[in-house]
Short mmCIF file of C-alpha atoms in Angstrom, two decimals:
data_model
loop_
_atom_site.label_atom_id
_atom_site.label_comp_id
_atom_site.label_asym_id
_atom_site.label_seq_id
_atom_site.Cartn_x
_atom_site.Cartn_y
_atom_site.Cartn_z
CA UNK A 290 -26.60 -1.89 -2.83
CA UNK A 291 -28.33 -1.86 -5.98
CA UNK A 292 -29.43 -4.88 -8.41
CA UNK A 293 -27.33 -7.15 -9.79
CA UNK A 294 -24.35 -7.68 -7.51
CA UNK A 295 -22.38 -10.23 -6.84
CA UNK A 296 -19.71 -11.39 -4.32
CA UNK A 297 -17.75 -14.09 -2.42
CA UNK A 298 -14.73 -14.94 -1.06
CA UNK A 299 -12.09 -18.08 -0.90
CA UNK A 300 -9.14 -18.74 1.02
CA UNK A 301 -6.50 -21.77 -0.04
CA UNK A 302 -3.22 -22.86 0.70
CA UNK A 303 -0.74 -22.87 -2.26
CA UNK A 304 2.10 -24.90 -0.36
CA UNK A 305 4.61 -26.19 -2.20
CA UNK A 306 7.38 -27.73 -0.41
CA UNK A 307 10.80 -25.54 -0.32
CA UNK A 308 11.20 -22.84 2.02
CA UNK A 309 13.19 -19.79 0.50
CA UNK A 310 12.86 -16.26 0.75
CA UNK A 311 13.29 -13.15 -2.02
CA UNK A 312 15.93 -10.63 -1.78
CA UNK A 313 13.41 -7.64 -2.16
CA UNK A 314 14.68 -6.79 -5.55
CA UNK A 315 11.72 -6.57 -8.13
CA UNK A 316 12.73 -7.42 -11.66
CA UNK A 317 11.26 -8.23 -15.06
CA UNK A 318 9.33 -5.10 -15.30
CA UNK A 319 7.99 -3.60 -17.95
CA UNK A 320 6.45 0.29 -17.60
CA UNK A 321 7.25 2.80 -14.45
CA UNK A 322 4.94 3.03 -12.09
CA UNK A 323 5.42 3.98 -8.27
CA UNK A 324 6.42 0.94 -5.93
CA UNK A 325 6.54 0.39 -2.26
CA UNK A 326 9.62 0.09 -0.35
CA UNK A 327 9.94 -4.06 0.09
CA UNK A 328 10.40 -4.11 4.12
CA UNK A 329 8.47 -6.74 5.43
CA UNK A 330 9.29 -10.53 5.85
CA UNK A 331 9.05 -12.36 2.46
CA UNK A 332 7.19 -15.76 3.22
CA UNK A 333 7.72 -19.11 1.27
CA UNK A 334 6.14 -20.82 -1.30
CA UNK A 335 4.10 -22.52 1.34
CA UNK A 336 2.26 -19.20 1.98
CA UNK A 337 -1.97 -18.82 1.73
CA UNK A 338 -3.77 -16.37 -0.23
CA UNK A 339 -7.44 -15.13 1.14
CA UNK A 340 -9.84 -13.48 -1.18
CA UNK A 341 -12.89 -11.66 -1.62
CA UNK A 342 -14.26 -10.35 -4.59
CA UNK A 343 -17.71 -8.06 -5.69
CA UNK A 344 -19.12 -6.69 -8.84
CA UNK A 345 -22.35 -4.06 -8.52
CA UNK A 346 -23.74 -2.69 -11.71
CA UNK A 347 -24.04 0.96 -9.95
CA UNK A 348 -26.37 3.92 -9.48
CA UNK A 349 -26.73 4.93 -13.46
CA UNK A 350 -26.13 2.64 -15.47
CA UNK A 351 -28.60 0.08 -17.32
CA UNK A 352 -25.93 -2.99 -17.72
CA UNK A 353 -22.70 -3.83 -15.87
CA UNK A 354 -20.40 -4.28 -18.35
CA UNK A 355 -17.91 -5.13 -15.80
CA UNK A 356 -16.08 -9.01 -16.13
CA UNK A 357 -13.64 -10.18 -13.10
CA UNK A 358 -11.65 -13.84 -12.47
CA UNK A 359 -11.25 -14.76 -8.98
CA UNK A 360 -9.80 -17.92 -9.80
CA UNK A 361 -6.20 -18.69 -7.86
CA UNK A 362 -3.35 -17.68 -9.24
CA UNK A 363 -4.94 -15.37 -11.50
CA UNK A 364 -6.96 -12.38 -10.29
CA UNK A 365 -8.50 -9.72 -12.70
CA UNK A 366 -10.67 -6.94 -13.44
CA UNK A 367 -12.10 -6.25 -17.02
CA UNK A 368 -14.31 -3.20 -17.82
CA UNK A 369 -15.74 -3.59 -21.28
CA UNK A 370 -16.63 -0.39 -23.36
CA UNK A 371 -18.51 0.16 -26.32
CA UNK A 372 -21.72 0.72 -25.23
CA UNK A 373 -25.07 -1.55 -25.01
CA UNK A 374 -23.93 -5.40 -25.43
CA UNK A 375 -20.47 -4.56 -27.25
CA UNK A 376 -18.75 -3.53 -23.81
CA UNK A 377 -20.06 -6.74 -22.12
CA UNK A 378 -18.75 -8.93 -25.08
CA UNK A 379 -15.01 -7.26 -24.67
CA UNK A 380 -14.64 -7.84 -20.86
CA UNK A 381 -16.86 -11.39 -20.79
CA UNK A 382 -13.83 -12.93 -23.56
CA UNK A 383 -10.95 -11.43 -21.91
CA UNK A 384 -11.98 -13.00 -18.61
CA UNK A 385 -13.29 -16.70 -20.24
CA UNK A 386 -9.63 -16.65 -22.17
CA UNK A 387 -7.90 -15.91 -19.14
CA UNK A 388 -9.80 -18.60 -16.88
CA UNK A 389 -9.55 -20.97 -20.52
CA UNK A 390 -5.39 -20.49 -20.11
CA UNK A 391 -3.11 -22.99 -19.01
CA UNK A 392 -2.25 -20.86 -15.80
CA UNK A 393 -5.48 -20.98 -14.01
CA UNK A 394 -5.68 -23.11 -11.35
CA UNK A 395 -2.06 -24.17 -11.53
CA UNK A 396 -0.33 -23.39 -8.34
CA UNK A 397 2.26 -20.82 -8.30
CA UNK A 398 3.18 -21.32 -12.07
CA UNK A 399 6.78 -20.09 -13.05
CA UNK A 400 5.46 -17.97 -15.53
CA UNK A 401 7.40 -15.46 -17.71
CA UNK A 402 6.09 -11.92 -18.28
CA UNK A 403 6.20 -12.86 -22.48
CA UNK A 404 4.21 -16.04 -21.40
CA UNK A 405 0.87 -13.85 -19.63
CA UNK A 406 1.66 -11.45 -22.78
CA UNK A 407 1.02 -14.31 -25.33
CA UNK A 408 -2.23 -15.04 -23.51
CA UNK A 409 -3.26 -11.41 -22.88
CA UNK A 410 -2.67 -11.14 -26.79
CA UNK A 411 -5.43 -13.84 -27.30
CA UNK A 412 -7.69 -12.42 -25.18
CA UNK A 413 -7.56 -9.42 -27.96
CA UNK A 414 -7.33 -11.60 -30.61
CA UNK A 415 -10.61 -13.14 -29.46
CA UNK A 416 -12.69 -9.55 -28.97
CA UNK A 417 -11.57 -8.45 -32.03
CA UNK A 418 -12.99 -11.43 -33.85
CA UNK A 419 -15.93 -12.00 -32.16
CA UNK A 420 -17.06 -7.55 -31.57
CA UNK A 421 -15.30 -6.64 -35.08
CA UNK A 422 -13.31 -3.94 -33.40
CA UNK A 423 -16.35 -1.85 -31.91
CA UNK A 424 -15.39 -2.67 -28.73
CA UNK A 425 -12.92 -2.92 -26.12
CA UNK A 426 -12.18 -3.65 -22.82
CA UNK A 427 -9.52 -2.59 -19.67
CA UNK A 428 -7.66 -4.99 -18.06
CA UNK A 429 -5.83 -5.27 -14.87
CA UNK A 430 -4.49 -7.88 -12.80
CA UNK A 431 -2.06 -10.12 -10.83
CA UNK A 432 -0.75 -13.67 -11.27
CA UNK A 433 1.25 -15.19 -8.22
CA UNK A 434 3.94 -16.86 -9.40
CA UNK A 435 7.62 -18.37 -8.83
CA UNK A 436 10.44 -16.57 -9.45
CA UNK A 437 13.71 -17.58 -8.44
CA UNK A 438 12.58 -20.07 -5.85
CA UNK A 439 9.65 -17.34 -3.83
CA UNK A 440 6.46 -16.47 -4.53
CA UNK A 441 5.96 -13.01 -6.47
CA UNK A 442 3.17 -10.99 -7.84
CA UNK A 443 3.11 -10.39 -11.52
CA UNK A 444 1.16 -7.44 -12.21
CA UNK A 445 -0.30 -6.16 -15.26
CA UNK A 446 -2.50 -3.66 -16.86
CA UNK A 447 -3.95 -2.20 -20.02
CA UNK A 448 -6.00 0.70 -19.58
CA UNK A 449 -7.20 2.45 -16.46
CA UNK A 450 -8.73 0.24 -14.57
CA UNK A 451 -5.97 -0.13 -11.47
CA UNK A 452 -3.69 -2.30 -9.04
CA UNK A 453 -2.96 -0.93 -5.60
CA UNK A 454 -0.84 -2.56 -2.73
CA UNK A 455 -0.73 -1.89 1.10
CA UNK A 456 2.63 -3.38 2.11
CA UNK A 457 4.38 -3.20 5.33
CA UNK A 458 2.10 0.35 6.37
CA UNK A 459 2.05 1.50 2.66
CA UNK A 460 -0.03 2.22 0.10
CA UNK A 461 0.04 2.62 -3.51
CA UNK A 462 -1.04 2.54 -7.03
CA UNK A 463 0.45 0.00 -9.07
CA UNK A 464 -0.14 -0.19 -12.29
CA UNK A 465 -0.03 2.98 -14.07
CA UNK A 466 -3.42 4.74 -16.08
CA UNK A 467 -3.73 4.42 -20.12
CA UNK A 468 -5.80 7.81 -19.98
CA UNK A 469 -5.86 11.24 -21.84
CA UNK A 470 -6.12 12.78 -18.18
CA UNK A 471 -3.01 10.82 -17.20
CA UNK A 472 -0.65 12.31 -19.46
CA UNK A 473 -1.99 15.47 -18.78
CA UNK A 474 -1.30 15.19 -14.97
CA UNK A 475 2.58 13.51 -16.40
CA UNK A 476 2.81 16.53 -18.22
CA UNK A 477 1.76 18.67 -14.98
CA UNK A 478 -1.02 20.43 -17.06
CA UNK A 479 -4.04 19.06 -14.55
CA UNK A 480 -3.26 17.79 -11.00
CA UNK A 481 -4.68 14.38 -9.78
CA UNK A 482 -7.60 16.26 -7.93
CA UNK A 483 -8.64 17.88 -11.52
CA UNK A 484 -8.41 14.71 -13.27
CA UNK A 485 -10.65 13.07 -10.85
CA UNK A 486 -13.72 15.39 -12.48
CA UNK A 487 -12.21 16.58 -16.20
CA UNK A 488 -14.54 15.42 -18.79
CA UNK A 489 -11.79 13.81 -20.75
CA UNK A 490 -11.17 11.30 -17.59
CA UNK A 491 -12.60 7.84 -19.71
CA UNK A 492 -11.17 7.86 -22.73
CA UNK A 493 -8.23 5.81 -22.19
CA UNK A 494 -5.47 5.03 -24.54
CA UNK A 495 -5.17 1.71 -24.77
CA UNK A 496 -7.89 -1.14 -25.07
CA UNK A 497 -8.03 -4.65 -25.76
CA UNK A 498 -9.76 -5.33 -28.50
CA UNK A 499 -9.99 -2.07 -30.24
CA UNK A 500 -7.94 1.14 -31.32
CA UNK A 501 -4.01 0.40 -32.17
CA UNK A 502 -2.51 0.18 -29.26
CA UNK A 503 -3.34 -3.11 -26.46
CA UNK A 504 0.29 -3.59 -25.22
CA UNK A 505 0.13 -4.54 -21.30
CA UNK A 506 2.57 -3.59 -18.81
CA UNK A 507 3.61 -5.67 -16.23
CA UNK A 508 5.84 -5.32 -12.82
CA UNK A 509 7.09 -7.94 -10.82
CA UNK A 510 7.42 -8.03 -7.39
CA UNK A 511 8.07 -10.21 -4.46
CA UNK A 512 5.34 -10.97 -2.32
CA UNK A 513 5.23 -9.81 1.46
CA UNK A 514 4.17 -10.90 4.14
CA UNK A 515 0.35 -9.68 4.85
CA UNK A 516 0.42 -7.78 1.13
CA UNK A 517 -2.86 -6.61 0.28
CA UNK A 518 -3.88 -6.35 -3.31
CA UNK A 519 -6.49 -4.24 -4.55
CA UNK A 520 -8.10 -4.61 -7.98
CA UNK A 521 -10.53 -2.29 -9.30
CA UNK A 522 -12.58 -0.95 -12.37
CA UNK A 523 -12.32 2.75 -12.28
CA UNK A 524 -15.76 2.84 -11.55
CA UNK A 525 -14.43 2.86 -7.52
CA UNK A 526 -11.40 4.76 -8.20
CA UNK A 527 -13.37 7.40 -10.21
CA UNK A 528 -16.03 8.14 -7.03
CA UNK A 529 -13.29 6.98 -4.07
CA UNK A 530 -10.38 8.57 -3.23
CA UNK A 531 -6.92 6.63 -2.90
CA UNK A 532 -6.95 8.03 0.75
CA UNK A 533 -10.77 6.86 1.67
CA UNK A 534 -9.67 3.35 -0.51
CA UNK A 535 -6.27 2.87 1.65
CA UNK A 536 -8.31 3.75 5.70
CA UNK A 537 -11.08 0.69 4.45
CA UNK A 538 -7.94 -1.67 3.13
CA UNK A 539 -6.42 -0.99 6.61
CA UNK A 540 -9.32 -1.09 8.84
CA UNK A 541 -11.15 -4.31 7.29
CA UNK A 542 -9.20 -7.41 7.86
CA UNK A 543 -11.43 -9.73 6.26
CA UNK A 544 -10.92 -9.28 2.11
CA UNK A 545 -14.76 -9.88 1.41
CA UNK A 546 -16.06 -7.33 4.00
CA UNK A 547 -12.80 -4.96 2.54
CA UNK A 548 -14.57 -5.68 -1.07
CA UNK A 549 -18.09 -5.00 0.36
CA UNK A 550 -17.02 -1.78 1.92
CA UNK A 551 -15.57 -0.20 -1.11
CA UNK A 552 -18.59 -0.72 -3.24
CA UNK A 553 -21.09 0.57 -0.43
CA UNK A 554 -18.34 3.24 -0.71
CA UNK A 555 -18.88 3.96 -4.56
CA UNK A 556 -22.12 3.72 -4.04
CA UNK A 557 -22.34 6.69 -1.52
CA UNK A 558 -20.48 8.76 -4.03
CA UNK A 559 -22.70 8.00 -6.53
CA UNK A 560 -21.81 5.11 -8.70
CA UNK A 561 -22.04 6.59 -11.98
CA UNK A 562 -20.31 3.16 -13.47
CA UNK A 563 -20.01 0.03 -13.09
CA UNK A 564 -18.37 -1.04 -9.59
CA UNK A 565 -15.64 -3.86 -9.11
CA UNK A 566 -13.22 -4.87 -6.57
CA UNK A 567 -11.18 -7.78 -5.91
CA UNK A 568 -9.25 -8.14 -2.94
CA UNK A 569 -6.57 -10.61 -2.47
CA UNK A 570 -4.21 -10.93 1.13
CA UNK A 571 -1.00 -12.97 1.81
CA UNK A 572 -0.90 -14.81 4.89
CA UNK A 573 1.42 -17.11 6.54
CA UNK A 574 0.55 -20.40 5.52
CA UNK A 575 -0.31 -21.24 9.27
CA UNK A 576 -2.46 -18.45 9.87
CA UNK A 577 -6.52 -18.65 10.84
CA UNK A 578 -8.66 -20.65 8.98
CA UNK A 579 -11.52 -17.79 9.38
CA UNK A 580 -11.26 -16.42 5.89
CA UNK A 581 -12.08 -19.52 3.60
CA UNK A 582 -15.47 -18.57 1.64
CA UNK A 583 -16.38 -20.21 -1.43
CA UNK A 584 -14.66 -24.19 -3.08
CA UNK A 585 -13.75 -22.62 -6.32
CA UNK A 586 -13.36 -19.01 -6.69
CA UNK A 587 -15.59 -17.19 -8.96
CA UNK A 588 -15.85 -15.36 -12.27
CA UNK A 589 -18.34 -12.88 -13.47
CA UNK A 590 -18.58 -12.62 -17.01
CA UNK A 591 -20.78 -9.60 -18.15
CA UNK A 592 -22.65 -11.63 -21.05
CA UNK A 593 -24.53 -13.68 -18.72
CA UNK A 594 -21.73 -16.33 -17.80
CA UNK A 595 -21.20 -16.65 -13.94
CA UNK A 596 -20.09 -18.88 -10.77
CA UNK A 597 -20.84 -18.20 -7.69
CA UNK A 598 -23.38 -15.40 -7.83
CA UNK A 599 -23.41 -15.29 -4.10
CA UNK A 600 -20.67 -15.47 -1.61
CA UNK A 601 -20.75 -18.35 0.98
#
């Protein structure tokens, strides 16, 4: 792997005390993207999360200008742009204001789509003022949270970085790209193979902290048992395809070995940009006690700012 990476992994349980289950019905979306069918067992609110996480500044490029939070509930993956120092400014706030918000570290907050809106709105508030609108960054991500007594994700997403889920034997993209190539595949003018390589395939269409246009979406969704989250910059999605992502999500029970193997993966390919991953599983709240890594999570902020830089 090249120079600098970073990586580590955490396992907790978030038990609270009642014991209900979700009907399988998402709600409180915002957005369309493509969801899995809801079939396995939903667990309680006394469920355990397991987590790995990994940053790696690539093959080609000078800086990683790549920012991630790793710190329960809140998981997310920021890739700044705007070139030498600007893109590292955009993703480095965005993470610092999320971590810096009421909701990390609270355990399974019951927190409102508007509410992670208001905060995602300060996290472009704050780039703006501090990079003067000459940069940006992506943003995607999950909070779990309450919701009508069970746990359920909230995802969302400006951008292209992306969300994926393997639930119950499937796999999918969650969140939905922010790109010039993505409307052209909507509009069936490339397919998703062509986009992969078109030369139009990083300009996105929404940014935080720059342009007109930073609206998240968000989807909520109840959380399965043994869901697998996936959250990457496109700098894995761009050099490994969904099908090569979903055999090393099903093959690699342990998240932080899952993380590790998808940026040895991008790095195979190539790793023309910046490479990170965070991987986050739902287990009962009884199950092994093999996957707890680091005390406190970890964050990766591109400007310098950074805990753990190792994994345990």
């Amino acid at each position: 792997m090249s120079e600098p990476q970073v990586h580590g992994s955490h396992a907790v349980d978030v038990g609270l005390t009642p014991d209900k289950t979700s009907d399988g019905t998402p709600d409180g979306t915002a957005g369309s993207a493509p969801r899995q069918q809801d079939s396995g067992t939903a667990p309680g609110l006394d469920l355990r999360l397991a987590y790995g996480f990994g940053t790696d500044r690539g093959l080609r490029r000078e800086l990683n200008e790549d920012s991630f939070l790793a710190v329960e509930p809140i998981f997310a993956v920021a890739d700044g742009m705007g070139g030498h120092e600007a893109g590292e400014v955009a993703s480095s706030v965005c993470v610092r204001t999320l971590e810096a918000s009421s909701v990390a570290g609270t355990r399974m907050p019951r927190l409102t789509a508007a509410e992670l809106e208001d905060i995602i709105r300060q996290a472009d508030h704050g780039i703006r003022t501090e990079a003067g609108g000459q940069a940006g960054t992506t943003l995607t991500g999950v909070v779990l949270v309450e919701e009508s007594g069970a746990p359920h994700w909230l995802f969302f997403n400006v951008g292209d970085s992306r969300a994926y889920r393997l639930s119950s034997g499937t796999f999918g993209q969650i969140s939905v790209d922010h790109s010039e190539v993505q409307e052209l595949v909507d509009l069936g003018s490339i397919t998703e193979d062509q986009a992969r390589t078109h030369h139009r395939r990083h300009v996105v269409t929404r940014a935080l902290g720059t342009g007109d246009d930073a609206d998240p979406d968000f989807w909520l969704m109840p959380v399965e048992d043994r869901d697998r989250i996936l959250l990457c910059s496109d700098g894995l999605s761009g050099e490994v395809t969904d099908e090569d992502i979903h055999s090393i999500l099903a093959t690699v029970p342990d998240p932080q070995e899952a993380c590790d193997e998808l940026i040895a993966a991008a790095l195979r390919s190539g790793a023309r940009d910046n490479v990170t991953v965070i991987v986050v599983d739902a287990l009962d709240a009884q199950g092994d006690g093999t996957r707890s890594g680091a005390a406190a999570g970890g964050r990766f902020a591109a400007d310098g700012d950074r805990w753990p830089v190792s994994g345990a």
